[in-house]
XYZ file of C-alpha atoms in Angstrom:
293
model
C 24.267 1.998 -18.106
C 24.475 -1.428 -16.526
C 21.816 -4.084 -16.751
C 19.227 -4.370 -14.025
C 21.403 -5.127 -10.973
C 18.630 -6.270 -8.672
C 18.296 -9.778 -10.051
C 19.216 -12.640 -7.760
C 21.800 -14.173 -10.089
C 24.223 -11.251 -9.799
C 27.544 -12.115 -8.170
C 30.319 -10.270 -6.362
C 32.867 -11.154 -9.051
C 32.573 -7.932 -11.118
C 33.945 -5.992 -8.135
C 37.379 -7.381 -8.971
C 40.027 -8.748 -6.654
C 42.617 -7.410 -4.238
C 45.548 -9.231 -2.632
C 45.619 -8.542 1.114
C 49.221 -8.262 2.228
C 50.241 -8.866 -1.374
C 49.565 -12.609 -1.211
C 45.985 -13.196 -0.059
C 43.523 -12.579 -2.918
C 39.891 -11.745 -2.137
C 36.918 -10.592 -4.157
C 36.715 -6.901 -3.287
C 33.024 -6.837 -2.372
C 32.910 -8.756 0.890
C 30.480 -9.368 3.731
C 30.495 -8.015 7.288
C 28.942 -10.084 10.080
C 28.149 -7.310 12.569
C 24.409 -7.407 11.849
C 24.018 -11.133 12.477
C 23.813 -11.094 16.314
C 20.820 -9.654 18.187
C 19.989 -6.020 18.904
C 22.956 -3.966 20.030
C 25.232 -6.612 18.458
C 24.429 -8.686 21.523
C 23.241 -12.249 21.895
C 22.003 -14.742 19.322
C 20.449 -13.741 15.988
C 16.719 -13.144 15.823
C 16.515 -15.902 13.212
C 19.337 -18.398 13.516
C 18.506 -20.406 10.406
C 18.312 -17.293 8.230
C 21.658 -16.075 9.564
C 23.251 -19.354 8.523
C 21.487 -19.209 5.160
C 22.753 -15.672 4.521
C 26.361 -16.734 5.059
C 26.017 -19.746 2.778
C 24.277 -17.689 0.109
C 27.066 -15.116 0.246
C 29.547 -17.816 -0.767
C 27.213 -18.930 -3.555
C 27.166 -15.329 -4.788
C 30.944 -15.262 -5.054
C 31.812 -13.489 -1.804
C 35.193 -14.692 -0.531
C 36.038 -12.076 2.130
C 34.194 -12.251 5.465
C 34.834 -9.730 8.234
C 33.931 -10.524 11.834
C 35.088 -9.894 15.420
C 35.188 -11.702 18.730
C 33.037 -8.907 20.172
C 30.116 -9.434 17.785
C 27.694 -11.192 20.071
C 30.223 -11.649 21.671
C 31.546 -14.769 19.854
C 28.152 -15.263 18.156
C 29.263 -14.125 14.698
C 32.439 -16.215 14.694
C 30.522 -19.307 15.735
C 27.901 -18.696 13.041
C 30.646 -18.522 10.413
C 31.986 -21.843 11.648
C 28.556 -23.451 11.613
C 27.642 -22.142 8.170
C 30.888 -22.417 6.244
C 33.292 -24.855 7.923
C 35.179 -26.561 6.378
C 35.928 -23.375 4.483
C 36.382 -23.290 0.729
C 39.970 -22.702 -0.361
C 39.216 -19.158 -1.539
C 37.301 -18.046 1.577
C 39.219 -15.538 3.702
C 38.020 -14.713 7.214
C 39.194 -11.588 9.013
C 38.459 -11.170 12.690
C 39.286 -8.610 15.364
C 40.139 -8.340 19.038
C 40.527 -5.400 21.375
C 36.965 -4.435 22.280
C 35.202 -5.981 25.275
C 31.457 -6.117 25.787
C 29.497 -5.360 28.941
C 26.060 -5.338 27.350
C 24.109 -4.347 24.217
C 25.704 -1.408 22.453
C 28.576 -1.153 24.971
C 32.150 -1.426 23.693
C 35.266 -0.957 25.867
C 38.812 -1.114 24.472
C 41.253 -3.539 26.100
C 44.613 -3.847 24.373
C 46.712 -5.593 26.995
C 48.983 -8.076 25.226
C 47.815 -11.042 27.299
C 44.192 -10.222 26.472
C 44.854 -9.942 22.733
C 46.659 -13.293 22.847
C 43.783 -14.909 24.731
C 41.254 -13.613 22.210
C 43.328 -14.822 19.291
C 43.327 -18.298 20.802
C 39.566 -18.097 21.316
C 38.986 -16.949 17.735
C 41.082 -19.810 16.400
C 38.821 -22.177 18.337
C 35.520 -20.482 17.466
C 36.343 -20.227 13.771
C 37.825 -23.706 13.633
C 41.071 -22.682 11.936
C 44.756 -23.198 12.644
C 45.693 -19.723 11.422
C 43.646 -16.531 11.135
C 44.018 -14.950 7.698
C 43.708 -11.341 8.905
C 43.735 -10.429 12.602
C 42.789 -6.817 13.284
C 43.278 -4.686 16.387
C 39.665 -3.566 16.844
C 40.671 -0.362 18.619
C 43.925 1.024 19.905
C 43.715 1.027 23.703
C 44.973 4.451 24.875
C 46.001 2.918 28.215
C 48.503 0.545 26.563
C 51.531 1.443 24.457
C 50.811 0.889 20.767
C 54.120 -0.939 20.467
C 52.958 -3.480 23.036
C 49.629 -4.046 21.278
C 51.023 -4.421 17.778
C 54.067 -6.228 19.141
C 51.872 -8.993 20.539
C 50.236 -9.424 17.147
C 53.703 -9.744 15.642
C 54.484 -12.542 18.105
C 51.247 -14.308 17.169
C 52.111 -13.936 13.489
C 55.606 -15.310 14.058
C 54.065 -18.273 15.886
C 51.929 -19.020 12.837
C 48.621 -18.173 14.516
C 47.804 -15.218 12.275
C 48.843 -14.453 8.707
C 48.370 -10.695 8.364
C 47.881 -7.804 10.785
C 45.218 -5.112 10.415
C 44.105 -2.041 12.349
C 40.724 -0.395 12.861
C 39.762 3.255 13.396
C 43.225 4.750 13.184
C 44.807 7.971 11.980
C 47.584 8.234 9.415
C 50.008 8.966 12.252
C 48.948 5.855 14.175
C 49.221 3.743 11.037
C 52.728 5.009 10.401
C 53.701 4.236 14.004
C 52.332 0.713 13.652
C 54.088 0.218 10.313
C 57.382 0.953 12.039
C 56.715 -2.161 14.144
C 55.228 -4.521 11.552
C 53.733 -4.573 8.045
C 50.069 -3.541 8.255
C 47.965 -5.245 5.599
C 44.637 -3.431 6.105
C 42.876 -0.681 7.981
C 39.182 -0.496 8.748
C 37.677 2.965 9.273
C 34.309 4.612 8.889
C 33.998 5.758 5.283
C 31.078 6.057 2.887
C 29.464 8.377 0.401
C 28.155 10.628 3.186
C 31.085 10.424 5.636
C 34.612 10.900 4.302
C 36.645 12.034 7.293
C 39.057 9.165 6.587
C 39.918 10.424 3.084
C 43.517 11.227 4.052
C 43.904 7.717 5.434
C 42.417 6.196 2.267
C 44.862 8.189 0.138
C 47.746 6.962 2.291
C 46.558 3.361 1.955
C 46.274 3.659 -1.804
C 49.812 5.040 -2.082
C 51.168 2.223 0.081
C 48.976 -0.656 -1.196
C 47.216 -1.185 2.139
C 43.692 -2.602 1.973
C 41.021 -0.146 3.138
C 37.903 -1.711 4.643
C 35.143 0.914 4.977
C 32.721 0.050 7.731
C 29.139 1.324 7.508
C 29.555 1.451 3.703
C 25.862 1.827 2.828
C 25.226 5.126 4.615
C 23.790 7.747 2.305
C 21.912 10.021 4.722
C 20.146 12.919 3.092
C 22.013 12.257 -0.170
C 19.438 9.638 -1.180
C 16.642 12.138 -1.810
C 14.874 11.254 -5.050
C 15.530 14.683 -6.557
C 19.252 14.576 -5.765
C 22.267 13.316 -7.704
C 22.280 9.938 -5.967
C 18.554 9.402 -6.314
C 18.635 10.306 -9.988
C 21.567 8.006 -10.716
C 19.889 5.157 -8.846
C 16.756 5.626 -10.927
C 18.785 5.614 -14.146
C 20.339 2.277 -13.182
C 17.076 0.807 -11.904
C 18.959 0.404 -8.619
C 18.749 1.562 -5.008
C 20.743 4.441 -3.491
C 22.582 1.904 -1.333
C 23.650 -0.040 -4.421
C 24.973 3.146 -5.994
C 26.816 3.980 -2.780
C 28.571 0.605 -2.963
C 29.331 1.011 -6.661
C 30.877 4.410 -5.883
C 33.066 2.924 -3.142
C 34.313 0.182 -5.447
C 35.301 2.725 -8.064
C 36.741 5.150 -5.519
C 39.951 3.186 -4.973
C 41.479 -0.132 -6.048
C 42.363 -0.881 -2.387
C 38.737 -0.434 -1.240
C 37.140 -3.552 0.275
C 33.508 -2.783 1.193
C 31.877 -5.246 3.595
C 28.127 -4.510 3.622
C 26.386 -6.599 6.236
C 22.821 -7.776 6.539
C 20.717 -10.468 8.186
C 18.348 -10.560 5.195
C 18.712 -12.750 2.127
C 16.993 -10.126 -0.027
C 19.356 -7.398 1.139
C 22.325 -9.687 0.559
C 21.224 -10.243 -3.038
C 20.754 -6.508 -3.506
C 24.108 -5.579 -1.981
C 25.974 -8.164 -4.032
C 24.341 -6.967 -7.239
C 26.015 -3.584 -6.717
C 29.242 -5.181 -7.978
C 27.757 -5.195 -11.471
C 26.832 -1.505 -11.572
C 29.061 0.553 -13.841
C 28.917 4.250 -13.085
C 29.554 6.629 -15.950
C 32.407 9.104 -15.536
C 29.845 11.863 -15.134
C 27.903 9.969 -12.453
C 31.063 9.147 -10.546
C 32.250 12.753 -10.665
C 28.862 14.048 -9.519
C 28.674 11.606 -6.601
C 32.250 12.364 -5.611
C 31.495 16.084 -5.631
C 28.787 15.558 -3.022
C 31.528 15.281 -0.430
C 33.265 18.537 -1.356
Protein backbone atom coordinates (compact mmCIF):
# COMPACT_ATOMS: atom_id res chain seq x y z
CA UNK A 1 0.00 0.00 0.00
CA UNK A 2 1.27 3.45 -0.86
CA UNK A 3 1.53 6.33 1.56
CA UNK A 4 -1.30 8.81 1.82
CA UNK A 5 -1.40 10.24 -1.72
CA UNK A 6 -3.57 13.25 -0.97
CA UNK A 7 -0.85 15.44 0.48
CA UNK A 8 0.07 18.57 -1.43
CA UNK A 9 3.76 17.74 -1.78
CA UNK A 10 3.17 14.76 -4.08
CA UNK A 11 4.58 15.17 -7.58
CA UNK A 12 3.96 13.71 -11.02
CA UNK A 13 7.45 12.19 -11.17
CA UNK A 14 6.54 8.68 -9.92
CA UNK A 15 4.41 8.20 -13.05
CA UNK A 16 7.62 7.74 -15.01
CA UNK A 17 8.57 9.12 -18.39
CA UNK A 18 7.80 8.43 -22.04
CA UNK A 19 9.59 9.72 -25.14
CA UNK A 20 7.06 11.06 -27.65
CA UNK A 21 8.23 10.21 -31.14
CA UNK A 22 11.24 8.51 -29.56
CA UNK A 23 13.02 11.78 -28.81
CA UNK A 24 10.74 14.03 -26.76
CA UNK A 25 10.66 12.90 -23.11
CA UNK A 26 7.70 13.85 -20.90
CA UNK A 27 6.53 12.89 -17.45
CA UNK A 28 3.69 10.48 -18.18
CA UNK A 29 1.09 12.12 -15.94
CA UNK A 30 0.30 15.34 -17.77
CA UNK A 31 -2.31 18.09 -17.67
CA UNK A 32 -5.17 18.82 -20.07
CA UNK A 33 -6.39 22.41 -20.48
CA UNK A 34 -9.93 21.74 -21.71
CA UNK A 35 -11.53 22.69 -18.38
CA UNK A 36 -9.86 26.10 -18.15
CA UNK A 37 -12.21 28.09 -20.45
CA UNK A 38 -15.81 28.90 -19.48
CA UNK A 39 -18.87 26.66 -19.63
CA UNK A 40 -19.12 24.62 -22.80
CA UNK A 41 -15.36 25.16 -23.30
CA UNK A 42 -16.32 28.64 -24.46
CA UNK A 43 -15.04 32.05 -23.47
CA UNK A 44 -12.74 33.12 -20.66
CA UNK A 45 -12.28 31.15 -17.43
CA UNK A 46 -14.60 31.83 -14.53
CA UNK A 47 -11.55 32.75 -12.46
CA UNK A 48 -8.66 33.95 -14.58
CA UNK A 49 -6.12 34.23 -11.78
CA UNK A 50 -6.85 30.72 -10.53
CA UNK A 51 -6.50 29.32 -14.04
CA UNK A 52 -3.05 30.86 -14.30
CA UNK A 53 -2.17 29.61 -10.82
CA UNK A 54 -3.24 26.06 -11.70
CA UNK A 55 -0.91 25.98 -14.71
CA UNK A 56 2.03 27.32 -12.72
CA UNK A 57 1.36 24.90 -9.87
CA UNK A 58 1.27 22.00 -12.32
CA UNK A 59 4.86 22.80 -13.33
CA UNK A 60 5.85 23.04 -9.66
CA UNK A 61 4.36 19.57 -9.16
CA UNK A 62 6.56 18.13 -11.89
CA UNK A 63 4.10 18.09 -14.78
CA UNK A 64 5.95 18.57 -18.07
CA UNK A 65 3.31 17.57 -20.65
CA UNK A 66 0.47 20.02 -21.36
CA UNK A 67 -2.29 19.22 -23.84
CA UNK A 68 -4.38 21.99 -25.37
CA UNK A 69 -6.19 22.93 -28.60
CA UNK A 70 -6.95 26.02 -30.63
CA UNK A 71 -10.66 25.26 -30.16
CA UNK A 72 -10.58 25.43 -26.35
CA UNK A 73 -12.17 28.80 -25.80
CA UNK A 74 -11.42 29.13 -28.72
CA UNK A 75 -7.77 30.24 -28.29
CA UNK A 76 -8.36 30.90 -24.57
CA UNK A 77 -6.44 27.86 -23.31
CA UNK A 78 -3.43 28.46 -25.55
CA UNK A 79 -3.22 32.08 -24.47
CA UNK A 80 -3.48 31.09 -20.80
CA UNK A 81 -0.56 28.70 -21.24
CA UNK A 82 1.47 31.52 -22.75
CA UNK A 83 0.57 33.92 -19.96
CA UNK A 84 1.26 31.43 -17.18
CA UNK A 85 4.33 29.58 -18.41
CA UNK A 86 6.15 31.57 -21.10
CA UNK A 87 9.11 31.51 -21.41
CA UNK A 88 8.70 27.77 -21.06
CA UNK A 89 11.06 25.63 -19.02
CA UNK A 90 13.32 23.42 -21.11
CA UNK A 91 11.45 20.26 -20.10
CA UNK A 92 7.92 21.60 -20.73
CA UNK A 93 6.25 20.06 -23.78
CA UNK A 94 3.06 21.59 -25.18
CA UNK A 95 0.79 19.64 -27.50
CA UNK A 96 -1.99 21.43 -29.33
CA UNK A 97 -4.61 20.49 -31.89
CA UNK A 98 -6.42 21.87 -34.92
CA UNK A 99 -9.33 20.60 -36.97
CA UNK A 100 -12.40 21.48 -34.91
CA UNK A 101 -14.17 24.82 -35.33
CA UNK A 102 -16.45 26.44 -32.78
CA UNK A 103 -19.80 28.10 -33.37
CA UNK A 104 -20.80 28.41 -29.73
CA UNK A 105 -20.66 26.68 -26.32
CA UNK A 106 -20.54 22.91 -26.68
CA UNK A 107 -20.56 23.04 -30.51
CA UNK A 108 -17.68 21.42 -32.40
CA UNK A 109 -17.50 21.12 -36.21
CA UNK A 110 -14.64 19.35 -38.02
CA UNK A 111 -12.77 21.29 -40.71
CA UNK A 112 -9.74 19.54 -42.14
CA UNK A 113 -9.04 21.56 -45.27
CA UNK A 114 -5.27 21.87 -45.65
CA UNK A 115 -5.32 25.67 -45.81
CA UNK A 116 -7.34 25.80 -42.59
CA UNK A 117 -4.99 23.45 -40.74
CA UNK A 118 -2.04 25.57 -41.89
CA UNK A 119 -3.74 28.77 -40.75
CA UNK A 120 -4.46 27.30 -37.32
CA UNK A 121 -0.90 26.08 -36.93
CA UNK A 122 0.32 29.60 -37.59
CA UNK A 123 -2.18 30.96 -35.06
CA UNK A 124 -1.12 28.41 -32.43
CA UNK A 125 2.53 29.30 -32.92
CA UNK A 126 1.59 32.92 -32.22
CA UNK A 127 -0.75 32.23 -29.29
CA UNK A 128 1.68 29.87 -27.58
CA UNK A 129 4.67 32.07 -28.32
CA UNK A 130 6.82 29.31 -29.81
CA UNK A 131 8.76 28.85 -33.03
CA UNK A 132 7.89 25.16 -33.28
CA UNK A 133 5.00 23.16 -31.82
CA UNK A 134 6.24 20.03 -30.05
CA UNK A 135 3.20 17.89 -30.91
CA UNK A 136 0.53 19.04 -33.37
CA UNK A 137 -2.56 16.84 -33.41
CA UNK A 138 -5.36 16.57 -35.95
CA UNK A 139 -8.30 17.12 -33.58
CA UNK A 140 -10.70 15.15 -35.77
CA UNK A 141 -10.48 13.62 -39.20
CA UNK A 142 -12.78 15.63 -41.47
CA UNK A 143 -14.83 13.09 -43.48
CA UNK A 144 -15.26 15.67 -46.26
CA UNK A 145 -11.50 15.87 -46.91
CA UNK A 146 -9.15 13.08 -47.96
CA UNK A 147 -7.09 11.88 -45.01
CA UNK A 148 -3.99 12.07 -47.18
CA UNK A 149 -4.58 15.79 -47.70
CA UNK A 150 -5.06 16.44 -43.99
CA UNK A 151 -2.05 14.49 -42.78
CA UNK A 152 -0.07 15.61 -45.82
CA UNK A 153 -0.42 19.25 -44.78
CA UNK A 154 0.89 18.40 -41.33
CA UNK A 155 3.87 16.73 -42.99
CA UNK A 156 4.56 19.95 -44.91
CA UNK A 157 4.38 21.95 -41.68
CA UNK A 158 6.75 19.49 -40.02
CA UNK A 159 9.18 19.71 -42.94
CA UNK A 160 9.06 23.50 -42.66
CA UNK A 161 10.09 23.25 -39.01
CA UNK A 162 6.79 24.54 -37.63
CA UNK A 163 5.85 21.32 -35.84
CA UNK A 164 8.02 18.55 -34.43
CA UNK A 165 5.69 15.55 -34.18
CA UNK A 166 2.28 14.65 -35.62
CA UNK A 167 -0.59 13.22 -33.58
CA UNK A 168 -4.17 12.14 -34.24
CA UNK A 169 -7.33 12.22 -32.13
CA UNK A 170 -10.36 9.92 -32.07
CA UNK A 171 -9.23 7.47 -34.71
CA UNK A 172 -9.61 3.78 -35.44
CA UNK A 173 -6.75 1.33 -35.95
CA UNK A 174 -7.49 1.39 -39.68
CA UNK A 175 -7.31 5.20 -39.82
CA UNK A 176 -4.08 5.18 -37.84
CA UNK A 177 -2.54 2.68 -40.23
CA UNK A 178 -3.61 4.81 -43.20
CA UNK A 179 -2.04 7.88 -41.61
CA UNK A 180 1.15 5.99 -40.78
CA UNK A 181 1.53 5.19 -44.46
CA UNK A 182 1.82 8.95 -45.02
CA UNK A 183 3.92 10.00 -42.02
CA UNK A 184 5.15 8.75 -38.63
CA UNK A 185 2.38 9.25 -36.06
CA UNK A 186 3.78 9.95 -32.60
CA UNK A 187 0.56 9.88 -30.54
CA UNK A 188 -3.15 9.24 -30.64
CA UNK A 189 -5.75 10.71 -28.32
CA UNK A 190 -8.96 8.74 -27.82
CA UNK A 191 -11.59 8.36 -25.14
CA UNK A 192 -10.38 5.71 -22.71
CA UNK A 193 -10.79 5.22 -18.97
CA UNK A 194 -11.64 2.65 -16.36
CA UNK A 195 -15.33 2.72 -17.34
CA UNK A 196 -15.00 3.16 -21.12
CA UNK A 197 -12.57 0.93 -23.01
CA UNK A 198 -13.86 0.88 -26.58
CA UNK A 199 -10.39 1.99 -27.71
CA UNK A 200 -8.65 -1.08 -26.25
CA UNK A 201 -7.71 -2.42 -29.69
CA UNK A 202 -6.18 0.94 -30.55
CA UNK A 203 -4.26 1.02 -27.26
CA UNK A 204 -2.88 -2.46 -27.95
CA UNK A 205 -1.79 -1.34 -31.41
CA UNK A 206 -0.08 1.74 -29.97
CA UNK A 207 1.75 -0.32 -27.38
CA UNK A 208 3.03 -2.74 -30.03
CA UNK A 209 4.23 0.15 -32.20
CA UNK A 210 5.49 2.51 -29.45
CA UNK A 211 2.91 5.21 -30.18
CA UNK A 212 1.92 7.43 -27.25
CA UNK A 213 -1.71 6.96 -26.18
CA UNK A 214 -3.35 10.01 -24.61
CA UNK A 215 -6.65 9.02 -22.95
CA UNK A 216 -9.06 11.91 -22.78
CA UNK A 217 -11.67 11.98 -20.01
CA UNK A 218 -9.32 9.80 -17.91
CA UNK A 219 -11.08 10.28 -14.57
CA UNK A 220 -14.45 8.79 -15.52
CA UNK A 221 -15.49 6.01 -13.18
CA UNK A 222 -19.29 6.07 -13.49
CA UNK A 223 -21.07 3.52 -11.36
CA UNK A 224 -17.76 1.76 -10.65
CA UNK A 225 -17.03 4.18 -7.80
CA UNK A 226 -19.71 2.81 -5.48
CA UNK A 227 -18.29 2.45 -1.98
CA UNK A 228 -19.12 -1.26 -1.83
CA UNK A 229 -17.46 -2.01 -5.17
CA UNK A 230 -13.92 -3.00 -6.13
CA UNK A 231 -12.88 0.56 -6.94
CA UNK A 232 -14.41 2.05 -3.82
CA UNK A 233 -12.79 -0.57 -1.62
CA UNK A 234 -9.37 -0.10 -3.19
CA UNK A 235 -9.66 3.68 -2.85
CA UNK A 236 -10.47 3.29 0.84
CA UNK A 237 -7.49 0.98 1.34
CA UNK A 238 -5.18 3.60 -0.16
CA UNK A 239 -6.83 6.50 1.65
CA UNK A 240 -7.44 7.87 -1.85
CA UNK A 241 -10.33 8.86 -4.10
CA UNK A 242 -11.84 6.69 -6.85
CA UNK A 243 -10.54 9.19 -9.41
CA UNK A 244 -7.00 8.80 -8.08
CA UNK A 245 -7.28 5.03 -8.37
CA UNK A 246 -8.62 5.40 -11.91
CA UNK A 247 -5.52 7.40 -12.83
CA UNK A 248 -3.21 4.94 -11.09
CA UNK A 249 -4.85 2.12 -13.07
CA UNK A 250 -4.33 3.97 -16.36
CA UNK A 251 -0.66 4.55 -15.60
CA UNK A 252 -0.14 0.87 -14.91
CA UNK A 253 -2.27 -0.23 -17.85
CA UNK A 254 0.37 0.54 -20.48
CA UNK A 255 3.83 2.11 -20.66
CA UNK A 256 2.66 4.28 -23.61
CA UNK A 257 -0.27 5.72 -21.61
CA UNK A 258 -0.15 9.50 -21.08
CA UNK A 259 -3.14 10.56 -18.95
CA UNK A 260 -3.95 14.28 -19.02
CA UNK A 261 -6.48 14.96 -16.24
CA UNK A 262 -7.69 18.53 -16.39
CA UNK A 263 -9.12 20.81 -13.75
CA UNK A 264 -9.61 24.48 -12.95
CA UNK A 265 -9.14 23.82 -9.22
CA UNK A 266 -5.85 23.87 -7.34
CA UNK A 267 -7.13 21.26 -4.89
CA UNK A 268 -8.15 18.90 -7.69
CA UNK A 269 -4.79 19.44 -9.38
CA UNK A 270 -2.99 18.41 -6.19
CA UNK A 271 -5.23 15.36 -5.87
CA UNK A 272 -4.82 14.29 -9.49
CA UNK A 273 -1.05 14.67 -9.38
CA UNK A 274 -0.82 12.63 -6.19
CA UNK A 275 -2.24 9.66 -8.10
CA UNK A 276 1.23 9.20 -9.62
CA UNK A 277 2.44 7.93 -6.26
CA UNK A 278 -0.24 5.26 -5.82
CA UNK A 279 1.06 1.73 -6.26
CA UNK A 280 -1.68 -0.77 -6.96
CA UNK A 281 -1.11 -4.33 -5.83
CA UNK A 282 -1.27 -7.03 -8.50
CA UNK A 283 -4.58 -8.16 -7.05
CA UNK A 284 -6.05 -4.65 -7.10
CA UNK A 285 -4.91 -4.07 -10.66
CA UNK A 286 -6.36 -7.39 -11.82
CA UNK A 287 -9.67 -6.71 -10.07
CA UNK A 288 -9.99 -3.22 -11.58
CA UNK A 289 -9.04 -4.50 -15.01
CA UNK A 290 -11.69 -7.21 -14.75
CA UNK A 291 -14.37 -4.56 -14.30
CA UNK A 292 -14.18 -3.93 -18.03
CA UNK A 293 -14.65 -7.57 -19.05
